[in-house]
Amino acid sequence: MILTIDVGNTNTVFGGFDDDEALVFESRISTDRFRMEDQYAITLADILKLYEIDRSRITGAILSSVVPPVTSQLKSAVEKVCGCRVMTVGPGIKTGLNIKIDEPASLGADMAAVAVGAKEKYPLPAIVIDLGTATKILAVDRSGAFIGGIIAPGVKISAEALAAKTASLPLIGITNEPIKKVIGTNTIDCMRSGLLGGTAFMLDGMIESFQSEIGEKCTVIATGGFSGVIKPLCKTDFVLDESLIMKGLLEIYKKNKQ
């Protein structure tokens, strides 16, 4: 079994792939910059126990992270629990991507992983929407090259900013409850419509602009924690793949396996 780990600003996701490359389990915990190595080790051991995974089955692991303080602690924790080497996505690792941006080494590990997942699993060209702490949209052209994208504030960040920077607006939670109409009639509905509906309408416009610049119709894939909430609000039809980054990490692991 190969263990895949993605450390995001809000959540850290663990996945386990068996020898047939089927995703056996996926578990999500809060990312904590102050959690120590042993605390991560205890958490990982508990996750494996919860899903009835014998740690001796894990023969390799790969980790992507956008939170540097967590990277080394979690890497050491995995090695302690599973006794295997942990690959880290970063400069020098083989991805199979031709990265056509101004500074290829600056590409985030998470964006590289989802791009690889899209390239390996879906028809190209492709547009990938990652709805996490930040809202990211990236493009992979017909040749499989990463050609760039956009980064915008995510739904949660926007909600927190509204509450922090205004005197009267509350901090609201984002639920799976659908928006019944765009024009809200109370403060909470107005905020939910602005946050969720606004994101959906932005995505529709961005997808149209991306396809215009690429010059052809693209496969559109959405992933990330808010993808399931936003998808029903979009006019554009796209594939929902909440495990895309896990699949991308597995592909990168295979490319670098000694």
PDB file of N, CA and C in Angstrom, residues 167-249:
ATOM      1  N   ALA A 167     -18.435  45.618  11.093  1.00  0.00           N
ATOM      2  CA  ALA A 167     -18.894  45.714  12.479  1.00  0.00           C
ATOM      3  C   ALA A 167     -20.120  44.861  12.759  1.00  0.00           C
ATOM      4  N   SER A 168     -20.912  44.585  11.728  1.00  0.00           N
ATOM      5  CA  SER A 168     -22.214  43.959  11.973  1.00  0.00           C
ATOM      6  C   SER A 168     -22.412  42.586  11.347  1.00  0.00           C
ATOM      7  N   LEU A 169     -21.500  42.162  10.491  1.00  0.00           N
ATOM      8  CA  LEU A 169     -21.695  40.883   9.821  1.00  0.00           C
ATOM      9  C   LEU A 169     -21.088  39.748  10.647  1.00  0.00           C
ATOM     10  N   PRO A 170     -21.822  38.646  10.828  1.00  0.00           N
ATOM     11  CA  PRO A 170     -21.328  37.525  11.645  1.00  0.00           C
ATOM     12  C   PRO A 170     -20.437  36.586  10.835  1.00  0.00           C
ATOM     13  N   LEU A 171     -19.680  35.763  11.539  1.00  0.00           N
ATOM     14  CA  LEU A 171     -18.935  34.680  10.895  1.00  0.00           C
ATOM     15  C   LEU A 171     -19.900  33.523  10.700  1.00  0.00           C
ATOM     16  N   ILE A 172     -20.104  33.105   9.461  1.00  0.00           N
ATOM     17  CA  ILE A 172     -21.064  32.040   9.176  1.00  0.00           C
ATOM     18  C   ILE A 172     -20.347  30.783   8.718  1.00  0.00           C
ATOM     19  N   GLY A 173     -20.935  29.645   9.010  1.00  0.00           N
ATOM     20  CA  GLY A 173     -20.409  28.377   8.522  1.00  0.00           C
ATOM     21  C   GLY A 173     -20.933  28.101   7.122  1.00  0.00           C
ATOM     22  N   ILE A 174     -20.149  27.369   6.346  1.00  0.00           N
ATOM     23  CA  ILE A 174     -20.557  27.010   4.987  1.00  0.00           C
ATOM     24  C   ILE A 174     -21.089  25.579   5.019  1.00  0.00           C
ATOM     25  N   THR A 175     -22.367  25.420   4.730  1.00  0.00           N
ATOM     26  CA  THR A 175     -22.992  24.099   4.761  1.00  0.00           C
ATOM     27  C   THR A 175     -23.342  23.651   3.346  1.00  0.00           C
ATOM     28  N   ASN A 176     -23.816  22.424   3.232  1.00  0.00           N
ATOM     29  CA  ASN A 176     -24.225  21.884   1.935  1.00  0.00           C
ATOM     30  C   ASN A 176     -25.644  22.280   1.553  1.00  0.00           C
ATOM     31  N   GLU A 177     -26.286  23.095   2.383  1.00  0.00           N
ATOM     32  CA  GLU A 177     -27.644  23.534   2.085  1.00  0.00           C
ATOM     33  C   GLU A 177     -27.643  24.390   0.815  1.00  0.00           C
ATOM     34  N   PRO A 178     -28.467  24.060  -0.176  1.00  0.00           N
ATOM     35  CA  PRO A 178     -28.452  24.807  -1.442  1.00  0.00           C
ATOM     36  C   PRO A 178     -29.003  26.220  -1.274  1.00  0.00           C
ATOM     37  N   ILE A 179     -28.553  27.106  -2.159  1.00  0.00           N
ATOM     38  CA  ILE A 179     -29.105  28.455  -2.206  1.00  0.00           C
ATOM     39  C   ILE A 179     -30.424  28.399  -2.977  1.00  0.00           C
ATOM     40  N   LYS A 180     -31.508  28.830  -2.347  1.00  0.00           N
ATOM     41  CA  LYS A 180     -32.825  28.744  -2.984  1.00  0.00           C
ATOM     42  C   LYS A 180     -33.017  29.836  -4.027  1.00  0.00           C
ATOM     43  N   LYS A 181     -32.439  31.010  -3.778  1.00  0.00           N
ATOM     44  CA  LYS A 181     -32.509  32.107  -4.740  1.00  0.00           C
ATOM     45  C   LYS A 181     -31.324  33.033  -4.502  1.00  0.00           C
ATOM     46  N   VAL A 182     -30.945  33.759  -5.537  1.00  0.00           N
ATOM     47  CA  VAL A 182     -29.772  34.622  -5.446  1.00  0.00           C
ATOM     48  C   VAL A 182     -30.040  35.828  -4.553  1.00  0.00           C
ATOM     49  N   ILE A 183     -31.227  36.409  -4.659  1.00  0.00           N
ATOM     50  CA  ILE A 183     -31.530  37.610  -3.883  1.00  0.00           C
ATOM     51  C   ILE A 183     -31.927  37.207  -2.466  1.00  0.00           C
ATOM     52  N   GLY A 184     -31.015  37.422  -1.524  1.00  0.00           N
ATOM     53  CA  GLY A 184     -31.274  37.051  -0.139  1.00  0.00           C
ATOM     54  C   GLY A 184     -32.216  38.027   0.545  1.00  0.00           C
ATOM     55  N   THR A 185     -32.935  37.545   1.556  1.00  0.00           N
ATOM     56  CA  THR A 185     -33.881  38.394   2.286  1.00  0.00           C
ATOM     57  C   THR A 185     -33.519  38.531   3.763  1.00  0.00           C
ATOM     58  N   ASN A 186     -32.383  37.995   4.150  1.00  0.00           N
ATOM     59  CA  ASN A 186     -31.857  38.203   5.502  1.00  0.00           C
ATOM     60  C   ASN A 186     -30.341  38.174   5.418  1.00  0.00           C
ATOM     61  N   THR A 187     -29.681  38.608   6.472  1.00  0.00           N
ATOM     62  CA  THR A 187     -28.224  38.783   6.432  1.00  0.00           C
ATOM     63  C   THR A 187     -27.499  37.488   6.087  1.00  0.00           C
ATOM     64  N   ILE A 188     -27.868  36.378   6.723  1.00  0.00           N
ATOM     65  CA  ILE A 188     -27.181  35.109   6.503  1.00  0.00           C
ATOM     66  C   ILE A 188     -27.347  34.645   5.059  1.00  0.00           C
ATOM     67  N   ASP A 189     -28.576  34.707   4.549  1.00  0.00           N
ATOM     68  CA  ASP A 189     -28.808  34.282   3.165  1.00  0.00           C
ATOM     69  C   ASP A 189     -28.080  35.184   2.178  1.00  0.00           C
ATOM     70  N   CYS A 190     -28.032  36.485   2.473  1.00  0.00           N
ATOM     71  CA  CYS A 190     -27.299  37.407   1.599  1.00  0.00           C
ATOM     72  C   CYS A 190     -25.813  37.053   1.561  1.00  0.00           C
ATOM     73  N   MET A 191     -25.260  36.718   2.722  1.00  0.00           N
ATOM     74  CA  MET A 191     -23.837  36.368   2.784  1.00  0.00           C
ATOM     75  C   MET A 191     -23.568  35.046   2.073  1.00  0.00           C
ATOM     76  N   ARG A 192     -24.436  34.050   2.303  1.00  0.00           N
ATOM     77  CA  ARG A 192     -24.255  32.754   1.653  1.00  0.00           C
ATOM     78  C   ARG A 192     -24.372  32.884   0.135  1.00  0.00           C
ATOM     79  N   SER A 193     -25.311  33.698  -0.312  1.00  0.00           N
ATOM     80  CA  SER A 193     -25.476  33.908  -1.742  1.00  0.00           C
ATOM     81  C   SER A 193     -24.248  34.595  -2.333  1.00  0.00           C
ATOM     82  N   GLY A 194     -23.733  35.592  -1.603  1.00  0.00           N
ATOM     83  CA  GLY A 194     -22.547  36.289  -2.094  1.00  0.00           C
ATOM     84  C   GLY A 194     -21.322  35.402  -2.133  1.00  0.00           C
ATOM     85  N   LEU A 195     -21.142  34.599  -1.080  1.00  0.00           N
ATOM     86  CA  LEU A 195     -19.962  33.739  -0.988  1.00  0.00           C
ATOM     87  C   LEU A 195     -20.023  32.565  -1.961  1.00  0.00           C
ATOM     88  N   LEU A 196     -21.116  31.820  -1.924  1.00  0.00           N
ATOM     89  CA  LEU A 196     -21.229  30.610  -2.752  1.00  0.00           C
ATOM     90  C   LEU A 196     -21.631  30.938  -4.188  1.00  0.00           C
ATOM     91  N   GLY A 197     -22.696  31.745  -4.318  1.00  0.00           N
ATOM     92  CA  GLY A 197     -23.120  32.123  -5.656  1.00  0.00           C
ATOM     93  C   GLY A 197     -22.066  32.939  -6.373  1.00  0.00           C
ATOM     94  N   GLY A 198     -21.438  33.854  -5.638  1.00  0.00           N
ATOM     95  CA  GLY A 198     -20.380  34.669  -6.237  1.00  0.00           C
ATOM     96  C   GLY A 198     -19.225  33.825  -6.737  1.00  0.00           C
ATOM     97  N   THR A 199     -18.834  32.818  -5.957  1.00  0.00           N
ATOM     98  CA  THR A 199     -17.756  31.922  -6.387  1.00  0.00           C
ATOM     99  C   THR A 199     -18.167  31.133  -7.630  1.00  0.00           C
ATOM    100  N   ALA A 200     -19.397  30.632  -7.632  1.00  0.00           N
ATOM    101  CA  ALA A 200     -19.877  29.853  -8.778  1.00  0.00           C
ATOM    102  C   ALA A 200     -19.896  30.693 -10.050  1.00  0.00           C
ATOM    103  N   PHE A 201     -20.382  31.925  -9.945  1.00  0.00           N
ATOM    104  CA  PHE A 201     -20.451  32.783 -11.132  1.00  0.00           C
ATOM    105  C   PHE A 201     -19.051  33.159 -11.613  1.00  0.00           C
ATOM    106  N   MET A 202     -18.130  33.363 -10.674  1.00  0.00           N
ATOM    107  CA  MET A 202     -16.745  33.634 -11.057  1.00  0.00           C
ATOM    108  C   MET A 202     -16.163  32.448 -11.827  1.00  0.00           C
ATOM    109  N   LEU A 203     -16.436  31.225 -11.314  1.00  0.00           N
ATOM    110  CA  LEU A 203     -15.915  30.036 -11.979  1.00  0.00           C
ATOM    111  C   LEU A 203     -16.451  29.916 -13.395  1.00  0.00           C
ATOM    112  N   ASP A 204     -17.744  30.158 -13.575  1.00  0.00           N
ATOM    113  CA  ASP A 204     -18.323  30.093 -14.922  1.00  0.00           C
ATOM    114  C   ASP A 204     -17.612  31.059 -15.868  1.00  0.00           C
ATOM    115  N   GLY A 205     -17.384  32.284 -15.389  1.00  0.00           N
ATOM    116  CA  GLY A 205     -16.716  33.274 -16.224  1.00  0.00           C
ATOM    117  C   GLY A 205     -15.268  32.918 -16.496  1.00  0.00           C
ATOM    118  N   MET A 206     -14.562  32.416 -15.477  1.00  0.00           N
ATOM    119  CA  MET A 206     -13.161  32.047 -15.642  1.00  0.00           C
ATOM    120  C   MET A 206     -13.009  30.864 -16.598  1.00  0.00           C
ATOM    121  N   ILE A 207     -13.885  29.879 -16.477  1.00  0.00           N
ATOM    122  CA  ILE A 207     -13.809  28.720 -17.371  1.00  0.00           C
ATOM    123  C   ILE A 207     -13.986  29.165 -18.820  1.00  0.00           C
ATOM    124  N   GLU A 208     -14.941  30.061 -19.053  1.00  0.00           N
ATOM    125  CA  GLU A 208     -15.164  30.582 -20.405  1.00  0.00           C
ATOM    126  C   GLU A 208     -13.922  31.301 -20.914  1.00  0.00           C
ATOM    127  N   SER A 209     -13.301  32.112 -20.057  1.00  0.00           N
ATOM    128  CA  SER A 209     -12.097  32.852 -20.462  1.00  0.00           C
ATOM    129  C   SER A 209     -10.916  31.921 -20.693  1.00  0.00           C
ATOM    130  N   PHE A 210     -10.767  30.922 -19.826  1.00  0.00           N
ATOM    131  CA  PHE A 210      -9.683  29.946 -19.996  1.00  0.00           C
ATOM    132  C   PHE A 210      -9.810  29.251 -21.351  1.00  0.00           C
ATOM    133  N   GLN A 211     -11.013  28.783 -21.660  1.00  0.00           N
ATOM    134  CA  GLN A 211     -11.211  28.050 -22.910  1.00  0.00           C
ATOM    135  C   GLN A 211     -10.989  28.954 -24.117  1.00  0.00           C
ATOM    136  N   SER A 212     -11.335  30.215 -23.981  1.00  0.00           N
ATOM    137  CA  SER A 212     -11.094  31.166 -25.067  1.00  0.00           C
ATOM    138  C   SER A 212      -9.602  31.347 -25.305  1.00  0.00           C
ATOM    139  N   GLU A 213      -8.822  31.459 -24.224  1.00  0.00           N
ATOM    140  CA  GLU A 213      -7.374  31.633 -24.369  1.00  0.00           C
ATOM    141  C   GLU A 213      -6.692  30.363 -24.853  1.00  0.00           C
ATOM    142  N   ILE A 214      -7.172  29.203 -24.375  1.00  0.00           N
ATOM    143  CA  ILE A 214      -6.593  27.925 -24.807  1.00  0.00           C
ATOM    144  C   ILE A 214      -6.973  27.637 -26.261  1.00  0.00           C
ATOM    145  N   GLY A 215      -8.165  28.089 -26.667  1.00  0.00           N
ATOM    146  CA  GLY A 215      -8.575  27.963 -28.055  1.00  0.00           C
ATOM    147  C   GLY A 215      -9.389  26.732 -28.382  1.00  0.00           C
ATOM    148  N   GLU A 216      -9.817  25.988 -27.369  1.00  0.00           N
ATOM    149  CA  GLU A 216     -10.649  24.813 -27.606  1.00  0.00           C
ATOM    150  C   GLU A 216     -11.374  24.428 -26.311  1.00  0.00           C
ATOM    151  N   LYS A 217     -12.386  23.599 -26.459  1.00  0.00           N
ATOM    152  CA  LYS A 217     -13.158  23.130 -25.308  1.00  0.00           C
ATOM    153  C   LYS A 217     -12.288  22.218 -24.446  1.00  0.00           C
ATOM    154  N   CYS A 218     -12.403  22.364 -23.148  1.00  0.00           N
ATOM    155  CA  CYS A 218     -11.559  21.617 -22.219  1.00  0.00           C
ATOM    156  C   CYS A 218     -12.397  20.716 -21.313  1.00  0.00           C
ATOM    157  N   THR A 219     -11.758  19.649 -20.825  1.00  0.00           N
ATOM    158  CA  THR A 219     -12.334  18.886 -19.725  1.00  0.00           C
ATOM    159  C   THR A 219     -12.185  19.722 -18.461  1.00  0.00           C
ATOM    160  N   VAL A 220     -13.260  19.888 -17.710  1.00  0.00           N
ATOM    161  CA  VAL A 220     -13.209  20.693 -16.487  1.00  0.00           C
ATOM    162  C   VAL A 220     -13.430  19.778 -15.287  1.00  0.00           C
ATOM    163  N   ILE A 221     -12.477  19.804 -14.351  1.00  0.00           N
ATOM    164  CA  ILE A 221     -12.539  18.962 -13.162  1.00  0.00           C
ATOM    165  C   ILE A 221     -12.486  19.846 -11.927  1.00  0.00           C
ATOM    166  N   ALA A 222     -13.334  19.571 -10.953  1.00  0.00           N
ATOM    167  CA  ALA A 222     -13.329  20.326  -9.697  1.00  0.00           C
ATOM    168  C   ALA A 222     -12.944  19.409  -8.548  1.00  0.00           C
ATOM    169  N   THR A 223     -12.143  19.934  -7.637  1.00  0.00           N
ATOM    170  CA  THR A 223     -11.721  19.182  -6.462  1.00  0.00           C
ATOM    171  C   THR A 223     -11.621  20.149  -5.288  1.00  0.00           C
ATOM    172  N   GLY A 224     -11.262  19.649  -4.125  1.00  0.00           N
ATOM    173  CA  GLY A 224     -11.133  20.505  -2.951  1.00  0.00           C
ATOM    174  C   GLY A 224     -12.369  20.466  -2.072  1.00  0.00           C
ATOM    175  N   GLY A 225     -12.223  20.941  -0.856  1.00  0.00           N
ATOM    176  CA  GLY A 225     -13.248  20.794   0.163  1.00  0.00           C
ATOM    177  C   GLY A 225     -14.583  21.439  -0.152  1.00  0.00           C
ATOM    178  N   PHE A 226     -14.603  22.524  -0.925  1.00  0.00           N
ATOM    179  CA  PHE A 226     -15.848  23.215  -1.224  1.00  0.00           C
ATOM    180  C   PHE A 226     -16.429  22.861  -2.584  1.00  0.00           C
ATOM    181  N   SER A 227     -15.808  21.927  -3.297  1.00  0.00           N
ATOM    182  CA  SER A 227     -16.241  21.623  -4.665  1.00  0.00           C
ATOM    183  C   SER A 227     -17.667  21.081  -4.719  1.00  0.00           C
ATOM    184  N   GLY A 228     -18.020  20.230  -3.752  1.00  0.00           N
ATOM    185  CA  GLY A 228     -19.356  19.649  -3.750  1.00  0.00           C
ATOM    186  C   GLY A 228     -20.446  20.666  -3.467  1.00  0.00           C
ATOM    187  N   VAL A 229     -20.112  21.735  -2.725  1.00  0.00           N
ATOM    188  CA  VAL A 229     -21.084  22.776  -2.401  1.00  0.00           C
ATOM    189  C   VAL A 229     -21.297  23.711  -3.589  1.00  0.00           C
ATOM    190  N   ILE A 230     -20.208  24.006  -4.302  1.00  0.00           N
ATOM    191  CA  ILE A 230     -20.248  24.988  -5.381  1.00  0.00           C
ATOM    192  C   ILE A 230     -20.792  24.400  -6.685  1.00  0.00           C
ATOM    193  N   LYS A 231     -20.510  23.133  -6.960  1.00  0.00           N
ATOM    194  CA  LYS A 231     -20.858  22.541  -8.257  1.00  0.00           C
ATOM    195  C   LYS A 231     -22.322  22.750  -8.666  1.00  0.00           C
ATOM    196  N   PRO A 232     -23.309  22.513  -7.773  1.00  0.00           N
ATOM    197  CA  PRO A 232     -24.706  22.666  -8.196  1.00  0.00           C
ATOM    198  C   PRO A 232     -25.081  24.097  -8.584  1.00  0.00           C
ATOM    199  N   LEU A 233     -24.266  25.072  -8.187  1.00  0.00           N
ATOM    200  CA  LEU A 233     -24.579  26.468  -8.458  1.00  0.00           C
ATOM    201  C   LEU A 233     -24.001  26.956  -9.775  1.00  0.00           C
ATOM    202  N   CYS A 234     -23.113  26.161 -10.381  1.00  0.00           N
ATOM    203  CA  CYS A 234     -22.453  26.567 -11.626  1.00  0.00           C
ATOM    204  C   CYS A 234     -23.296  26.190 -12.840  1.00  0.00           C
ATOM    205  N   LYS A 235     -23.245  27.026 -13.851  1.00  0.00           N
ATOM    206  CA  LYS A 235     -23.899  26.723 -15.116  1.00  0.00           C
ATOM    207  C   LYS A 235     -23.046  25.762 -15.948  1.00  0.00           C
ATOM    208  N   THR A 236     -21.739  25.839 -15.776  1.00  0.00           N
ATOM    209  CA  THR A 236     -20.825  24.978 -16.506  1.00  0.00           C
ATOM    210  C   THR A 236     -20.884  23.564 -15.951  1.00  0.00           C
ATOM    211  N   ASP A 237     -20.946  22.584 -16.825  1.00  0.00           N
ATOM    212  CA  ASP A 237     -20.942  21.189 -16.391  1.00  0.00           C
ATOM    213  C   ASP A 237     -19.496  20.729 -16.233  1.00  0.00           C
ATOM    214  N   PHE A 238     -19.173  20.153 -15.093  1.00  0.00           N
ATOM    215  CA  PHE A 238     -17.804  19.655 -14.909  1.00  0.00           C
ATOM    216  C   PHE A 238     -17.800  18.419 -14.034  1.00  0.00           C
ATOM    217  N   VAL A 239     -16.676  17.736 -14.052  1.00  0.00           N
ATOM    218  CA  VAL A 239     -16.487  16.505 -13.295  1.00  0.00           C
ATOM    219  C   VAL A 239     -16.107  16.856 -11.862  1.00  0.00           C
ATOM    220  N   LEU A 240     -16.704  16.179 -10.907  1.00  0.00           N
ATOM    221  CA  LEU A 240     -16.344  16.353  -9.502  1.00  0.00           C
ATOM    222  C   LEU A 240     -15.454  15.188  -9.089  1.00  0.00           C
ATOM    223  N   ASP A 241     -14.212  15.487  -8.716  1.00  0.00           N
ATOM    224  CA  ASP A 241     -13.253  14.456  -8.308  1.00  0.00           C
ATOM    225  C   ASP A 241     -12.545  14.942  -7.044  1.00  0.00           C
ATOM    226  N   GLU A 242     -13.113  14.609  -5.902  1.00  0.00           N
ATOM    227  CA  GLU A 242     -12.588  15.115  -4.635  1.00  0.00           C
ATOM    228  C   GLU A 242     -11.277  14.438  -4.226  1.00  0.00           C
ATOM    229  N   SER A 243     -10.892  13.364  -4.926  1.00  0.00           N
ATOM    230  CA  SER A 243      -9.642  12.656  -4.612  1.00  0.00           C
ATOM    231  C   SER A 243      -8.574  12.896  -5.666  1.00  0.00           C
ATOM    232  N   LEU A 244      -8.731  13.942  -6.478  1.00  0.00           N
ATOM    233  CA  LEU A 244      -7.800  14.167  -7.587  1.00  0.00           C
ATOM    234  C   LEU A 244      -6.367  14.344  -7.115  1.00  0.00           C
ATOM    235  N   ILE A 245      -6.162  15.078  -6.025  1.00  0.00           N
ATOM    236  CA  ILE A 245      -4.789  15.302  -5.563  1.00  0.00           C
ATOM    237  C   ILE A 245      -4.158  14.006  -5.064  1.00  0.00           C
ATOM    238  N   MET A 246      -4.960  13.118  -4.460  1.00  0.00           N
ATOM    239  CA  MET A 246      -4.441  11.822  -4.028  1.00  0.00           C
ATOM    240  C   MET A 246      -3.985  11.000  -5.237  1.00  0.00           C
ATOM    241  N   LYS A 247      -4.780  11.031  -6.303  1.00  0.00           N
ATOM    242  CA  LYS A 247      -4.433  10.302  -7.526  1.00  0.00           C
ATOM    243  C   LYS A 247      -3.172  10.879  -8.161  1.00  0.00           C
ATOM    244  N   GLY A 248      -3.061  12.198  -8.140  1.00  0.00           N
ATOM    245  CA  GLY A 248      -1.866  12.835  -8.678  1.00  0.00           C
ATOM    246  C   GLY A 248      -0.626  12.482  -7.888  1.00  0.00           C
ATOM    247  N   LEU A 249      -0.738  12.445  -6.568  1.00  0.00           N
ATOM    248  CA  LEU A 249       0.408  12.074  -5.733  1.00  0.00           C
ATOM    249  C   LEU A 249       0.854  10.639  -6.013  1.00  0.00           C
TER     250      LEU A 249
END
